[in-house]
XYZ file of C-alpha atoms in Angstrom:
272
model
C -5.696 24.427 -7.401
C -2.457 26.173 -6.426
C -0.422 23.784 -4.275
C 2.614 24.284 -2.053
C 5.071 25.217 -4.859
C 2.690 27.771 -6.352
C 1.933 29.378 -2.980
C 5.638 29.364 -2.101
C 6.313 31.178 -5.385
C 3.704 33.791 -4.426
C 5.166 34.140 -0.923
C 8.686 34.687 -2.242
C 7.510 37.303 -4.734
C 5.552 39.134 -2.043
C 8.525 39.063 0.319
C 10.706 40.609 -2.360
C 8.229 43.351 -3.290
C 6.069 44.296 -0.307
C 8.009 43.489 2.859
C 8.029 46.538 5.204
C 5.606 48.465 2.983
C 2.683 50.406 4.486
C -0.914 49.760 3.419
C -2.480 53.019 2.241
C -5.733 51.707 0.771
C -7.691 48.464 0.584
C -10.432 47.536 -1.886
C -12.738 44.527 -1.640
C -15.319 43.957 -4.362
C -19.045 43.585 -3.795
C -19.006 39.851 -4.500
C -17.990 37.625 -1.619
C -15.248 35.072 -1.990
C -15.599 31.729 -0.220
C -16.375 33.599 2.994
C -17.727 37.153 3.492
C -15.143 39.804 4.352
C -16.525 42.250 6.987
C -15.914 45.875 5.983
C -14.828 46.682 9.550
C -11.656 44.686 8.824
C -10.534 47.429 6.439
C -9.867 49.718 9.421
C -7.554 47.054 10.834
C -5.476 47.125 7.659
C -5.055 50.761 6.604
C -1.841 52.300 7.938
C -0.239 49.008 8.918
C 3.115 47.819 7.677
C 3.332 44.367 6.105
C 6.155 42.389 7.688
C 7.881 39.304 6.248
C 5.328 37.079 4.424
C 4.993 33.452 5.510
C 3.552 30.260 4.063
C 1.900 27.390 5.904
C 0.685 24.570 3.694
C -1.337 26.223 0.926
C -1.922 29.391 2.961
C -0.011 32.635 2.510
C 0.220 34.822 5.613
C 1.026 38.530 5.739
C 1.983 39.550 9.301
C 1.041 43.154 10.104
C 2.653 45.715 12.371
C -0.460 45.760 14.610
C 0.249 42.108 15.555
C -2.591 40.811 13.376
C -2.145 38.597 10.321
C -3.746 38.638 6.900
C -4.499 35.087 5.720
C -4.775 34.401 1.985
C -5.961 31.212 0.331
C -6.002 31.018 -3.463
C -8.766 28.405 -3.681
C -9.150 26.738 -7.079
C -8.258 29.561 -9.435
C -6.952 32.488 -7.375
C -4.033 34.551 -8.654
C -1.920 37.232 -6.985
C -0.369 39.910 -9.198
C 2.181 42.511 -8.071
C 1.809 45.695 -10.110
C 3.581 49.037 -10.345
C 0.540 50.842 -11.733
C -2.995 50.990 -10.355
C -5.039 48.600 -12.497
C -8.552 48.957 -13.806
C -10.662 46.559 -11.751
C -11.971 43.698 -13.883
C -14.991 41.430 -13.252
C -12.881 38.785 -11.496
C -10.647 41.190 -9.538
C -11.828 41.013 -5.934
C -9.092 42.567 -3.790
C -6.675 45.427 -4.425
C -4.157 46.413 -1.757
C -2.441 49.752 -2.385
C 0.971 50.148 -0.771
C 3.359 53.040 -0.339
C 5.797 53.467 -3.203
C 3.144 52.866 -5.863
C 2.911 49.085 -5.419
C -0.408 47.282 -5.873
C -1.357 43.734 -4.901
C -4.261 42.450 -6.998
C -6.192 39.287 -6.165
C -8.076 37.792 -9.108
C -10.301 34.741 -8.693
C -12.722 33.698 -11.415
C -14.315 30.888 -9.409
C -14.238 32.719 -6.041
C -13.229 29.662 -3.976
C -10.336 31.522 -2.379
C -10.631 33.851 0.597
C -8.936 36.461 2.735
C -9.224 36.615 6.521
C -7.773 38.682 9.348
C -6.380 36.637 12.234
C -6.690 38.300 15.635
C -5.515 35.343 17.705
C -2.239 33.408 17.694
C -1.810 32.252 14.135
C -1.488 28.603 15.159
C -4.832 28.837 16.977
C -6.609 29.909 13.785
C -9.360 27.480 12.762
C -7.737 26.841 9.366
C -4.109 26.626 10.451
C -4.497 24.457 13.549
C -5.943 21.620 11.460
C -2.842 21.331 9.306
C -0.493 18.381 9.597
C 3.280 18.764 9.291
C 4.597 20.801 6.379
C 5.560 18.596 3.438
C 9.033 20.165 3.350
C 9.596 20.126 7.110
C 11.662 17.652 9.140
C 8.477 16.592 10.967
C 7.298 15.010 7.740
C 9.680 12.068 7.562
C 9.593 8.407 6.619
C 9.330 7.062 10.167
C 6.463 9.322 11.202
C 4.637 8.872 7.916
C 4.868 5.087 8.052
C 3.484 5.049 11.596
C 0.584 7.240 10.475
C -0.450 5.126 7.483
C 0.439 1.540 8.435
C -3.073 0.780 9.706
C -5.069 2.975 7.338
C -7.572 1.359 4.992
C -7.757 4.467 2.787
C -5.977 4.762 -0.554
C -2.523 6.310 -0.444
C -3.783 9.084 -2.706
C -6.521 10.102 -0.261
C -3.961 9.998 2.564
C -1.533 12.305 0.765
C -4.326 14.754 -0.097
C -5.411 14.930 3.549
C -4.039 18.259 4.814
C -4.288 17.039 8.426
C -1.694 14.358 7.610
C 0.678 16.409 5.445
C 0.175 20.054 4.520
C 0.718 21.424 1.033
C 0.114 18.573 -1.400
C -2.616 18.609 -4.029
C -3.687 16.495 -6.968
C -0.911 17.440 -9.393
C 2.037 16.669 -7.146
C 0.459 13.614 -5.518
C 0.147 12.039 -8.970
C 3.779 12.835 -9.728
C 5.066 11.628 -6.348
C 3.242 8.303 -6.604
C 4.647 7.734 -10.100
C 8.186 8.523 -8.941
C 7.699 6.051 -6.078
C 6.179 3.287 -8.297
C 3.081 3.204 -6.106
C -0.452 2.877 -7.461
C -2.826 5.636 -6.301
C -5.285 2.837 -5.474
C -2.992 1.048 -3.019
C -4.128 1.267 0.596
C -1.973 2.934 3.206
C -1.745 -0.260 5.249
C -0.179 -1.997 2.250
C 2.683 0.484 1.877
C 5.930 -0.927 3.221
C 8.247 1.011 5.496
C 10.850 1.215 2.736
C 8.255 2.573 0.317
C 7.090 5.074 2.937
C 10.606 6.477 3.221
C 10.932 6.594 -0.576
C 7.592 8.339 -0.927
C 8.521 11.063 1.583
C 11.873 11.526 -0.165
C 10.106 11.998 -3.515
C 7.588 14.437 -2.036
C 10.394 16.718 -0.929
C 12.423 16.275 -4.115
C 9.521 17.020 -6.476
C 8.178 19.969 -4.479
C 11.617 21.583 -4.310
C 12.075 21.143 -8.054
C 8.628 22.622 -8.722
C 9.439 25.660 -6.571
C 12.636 26.141 -8.564
C 10.567 26.254 -11.767
C 7.953 28.629 -10.354
C 5.182 26.061 -9.987
C 3.007 24.336 -12.578
C 0.843 26.206 -15.093
C -2.106 23.996 -16.013
C -5.026 26.375 -16.461
C -4.870 29.078 -13.853
C -1.552 29.517 -12.120
C 0.730 32.330 -13.134
C 3.472 33.808 -11.006
C 2.893 37.211 -9.360
C 5.087 38.884 -11.975
C 2.827 37.551 -14.732
C 5.183 34.789 -15.884
C 4.099 31.182 -16.194
C 5.274 28.382 -13.937
C 7.417 25.972 -15.941
C 7.239 22.724 -13.951
C 4.540 21.494 -16.347
C 7.377 20.510 -18.696
C 8.592 18.075 -16.013
C 5.277 16.329 -15.403
C 5.547 12.591 -15.986
C 1.919 11.460 -15.622
C -0.420 14.341 -14.747
C -2.615 15.222 -17.732
C -0.898 12.651 -19.966
C -3.743 10.155 -20.449
C -2.903 7.528 -23.112
C 0.604 8.922 -23.580
C 3.469 6.460 -23.497
C 4.989 6.016 -20.047
C 8.436 7.607 -19.811
C 9.752 4.488 -18.042
C 8.192 1.591 -19.948
C 6.089 0.630 -22.995
C 2.825 1.092 -21.135
C 0.347 3.952 -21.457
C -0.765 6.407 -18.803
C -4.194 5.524 -17.439
C -6.825 7.806 -15.975
C -9.322 7.018 -13.204
C -11.494 9.060 -10.853
C -10.757 9.070 -7.120
C -12.317 11.349 -4.513
C -13.856 13.389 -7.311
C -10.423 14.024 -8.830
C -8.519 12.478 -11.707
C -5.655 10.113 -10.999
C -3.016 9.515 -13.675
C -0.725 6.498 -13.409
C 1.109 3.753 -15.272
C -0.473 0.361 -14.637
C 2.851 -1.401 -15.269
C 5.221 0.785 -13.227
C 2.887 1.548 -10.342
C 1.657 -1.346 -8.234
């Protein structure tokens, strides 16, 4: 699933290419994405100018000149491509936004877990956005606040970090990497994380996410950047997807377990 760095990469590419461009046509395929998209929404889009794109957590937001906002979520396998030629619609191409100047925004999603929505109300009152906790890269996500949130929690630290109501933007890839960098087992309970470790963990969240953004995100199976290039942070992964490989810090091997229906990768010697 695209996480904060991947969505930030998409947002930056959109800002560079489509900011202040007018929507001249909008196509939505017959197949629904995660949620149905009412055809009446098309009338709310045509003729509007897209203002400066935003990102909140894993959501990309396109503010429109009519004071409404287009909300995009890439789901498990969604991809945004920015094209200079109208493409032939393929079986997994679900949305095509045609803009003035011959620019096309194509949304491709093989698994159809992503969605697009039009927000009429204040963006922070939207049912998806208002549930989000502080942004992982914001000052509100800091060691003191995080420690106070987790110090009494009986849940595993991995489940806490994946909870978007606690911190917005993290997913399985980066949580694995952050916990390794912090020498914390994904199985350790929140209440057993010291204050010092809480500060270290928050520091590593920010450090790793910023580095991933610099490299254009992580290409595992699905993510490519909007210009068609791959994200290169995969080359910096220390534990994710490295089952039975030698740990980069010790003589141990990377282990793999299932948590919350997802795979956790960790070193049993380095992470306690």
